[in-house]
GROMACS .gro file of C-alpha atoms in nm:
model
   90
    1MET     CA    1  12.045  13.852   1.792
    2ILE     CA    2  11.984  14.153   2.014
    3HIS     CA    3  11.619  14.212   2.093
    4GLN     CA    4  11.492  14.567   2.110
    5ASN     CA    5  11.224  14.454   2.355
    6TRP     CA    6  11.451  14.249   2.582
    7GLY     CA    7  11.300  14.405   2.898
    8LYS     CA    8  10.952  14.290   2.802
    9LEU     CA    9  11.078  13.940   2.719
   10VAL     CA   10  11.246  13.912   3.059
   11CYS     CA   11  10.942  14.040   3.251
   12GLU     CA   12  10.702  13.809   3.068
   13HIS     CA   13  10.920  13.504   3.127
   14PHE     CA   14  10.948  13.544   3.505
   15THR     CA   15  10.591  13.555   3.630
   16ASN     CA   16  10.630  13.269   3.883
   17LYS     CA   17  10.896  13.357   4.138
   18ASN     CA   18  11.037  13.068   4.341
   19LEU     CA   19  11.325  13.280   4.472
   20GLU     CA   20  11.550  12.984   4.540
   21LEU     CA   21  11.864  13.183   4.469
   22PRO     CA   22  12.191  13.007   4.393
   23ASN     CA   23  12.502  13.067   4.600
   24ILE     CA   24  12.809  13.252   4.482
   25GLY     CA   25  13.037  13.001   4.312
   26ASP     CA   26  12.755  12.766   4.208
   27PHE     CA   27  12.771  12.622   3.857
   28VAL     CA   28  12.438  12.675   3.682
   29ASN     CA   29  12.284  12.587   3.349
   30GLY     CA   30  12.049  12.839   3.197
   31GLU     CA   31  11.833  12.893   2.894
   32VAL     CA   32  11.852  13.221   2.702
   33VAL     CA   33  11.529  13.420   2.737
   34ALA     CA   34  11.650  13.755   2.593
   35CYS     CA   35  11.961  13.927   2.460
   36ALA     CA   36  12.055  14.289   2.526
   37PRO     CA   37  12.351  14.495   2.404
   38PHE     CA   38  12.522  14.444   2.742
   39GLY     CA   39  12.445  14.078   2.809
   40ILE     CA   40  12.231  13.769   2.792
   41TRP     CA   41  11.933  13.706   3.021
   42LEU     CA   42  11.913  13.345   3.137
   43ASP     CA   43  11.653  13.138   3.314
   44ILE     CA   44  11.854  12.937   3.567
   45HIS     CA   45  11.537  12.802   3.730
   46CYS     CA   46  11.554  13.008   4.049
   47GLY     CA   47  11.255  13.233   3.982
   48VAL     CA   48  11.442  13.550   3.887
   49PRO     CA   49  11.640  13.637   3.573
   50ALA     CA   50  12.015  13.588   3.567
   51LEU     CA   51  12.227  13.830   3.366
   52LEU     CA   52  12.533  13.692   3.192
   53GLU     CA   53  12.724  14.010   3.112
   54ILE     CA   54  12.917  14.026   2.788
   55ILE     CA   55  13.234  14.123   2.977
   56GLN     CA   56  13.210  13.791   3.166
   57LEU     CA   57  13.207  13.576   2.851
   58ASP     CA   58  13.507  13.369   2.747
   59ILE     CA   59  13.682  13.575   2.477
   60GLN     CA   60  13.821  13.255   2.326
   61ASN     CA   61  13.470  13.163   2.215
   62PHE     CA   62  13.308  13.508   2.200
   63LYS     CA   63  13.549  13.746   2.029
   64PRO     CA   64  13.468  14.117   2.062
   65GLU     CA   65  13.542  14.177   1.694
   66ASP     CA   66  13.273  13.924   1.599
   67TYR     CA   67  13.002  14.095   1.807
   68PRO     CA   68  12.700  14.083   1.761
   69GLU     CA   69  12.708  13.785   1.523
   70TRP     CA   70  12.779  13.539   1.806
   71MET     CA   71  12.488  13.648   2.024
   72PRO     CA   72  12.284  13.338   2.109
   73LYS     CA   73  11.927  13.268   2.013
   74ILE     CA   74  11.639  13.241   2.258
   75GLY     CA   75  11.626  12.886   2.387
   76GLU     CA   76  12.001  12.818   2.366
   77LYS     CA   77  12.163  12.671   2.678
   78PHE     CA   78  12.458  12.821   2.866
   79ASP     CA   79  12.672  12.701   3.155
   80ALA     CA   80  12.791  12.969   3.395
   81VAL     CA   81  12.930  13.031   3.743
   82VAL     CA   82  12.742  13.261   3.980
   83VAL     CA   83  12.963  13.559   4.073
   84VAL     CA   84  12.706  13.796   4.227
   85VAL     CA   85  12.386  13.740   4.423
   86LYS     CA   86  12.194  14.047   4.542
   87ASN     CA   87  12.501  14.270   4.490
   88LYS     CA   88  12.734  14.038   4.687
   89GLU     CA   89  13.050  13.976   4.484
   90ILE     CA   90  13.316  13.707   4.519
   0.00000   0.00000   0.00000
């Protein structure tokens, strides 16, 4: 489900910033804190929100023609690989 107030949800969730950023290529597990039309905001326990962009999702499991029905719910868990940290790409 896409949340109209996704920005507020993200800001409210990240009030304590540890800033222990992962490295590019790290495998992370995150919990969905908000969904936007362009992606899913995850808490990967580093103190800042992680954005899992829709274009990065596996189209075998998340088919474009089924959008937005497959959008996750807040609290669902996702595994991901870090591809960008502070605008540094692989």
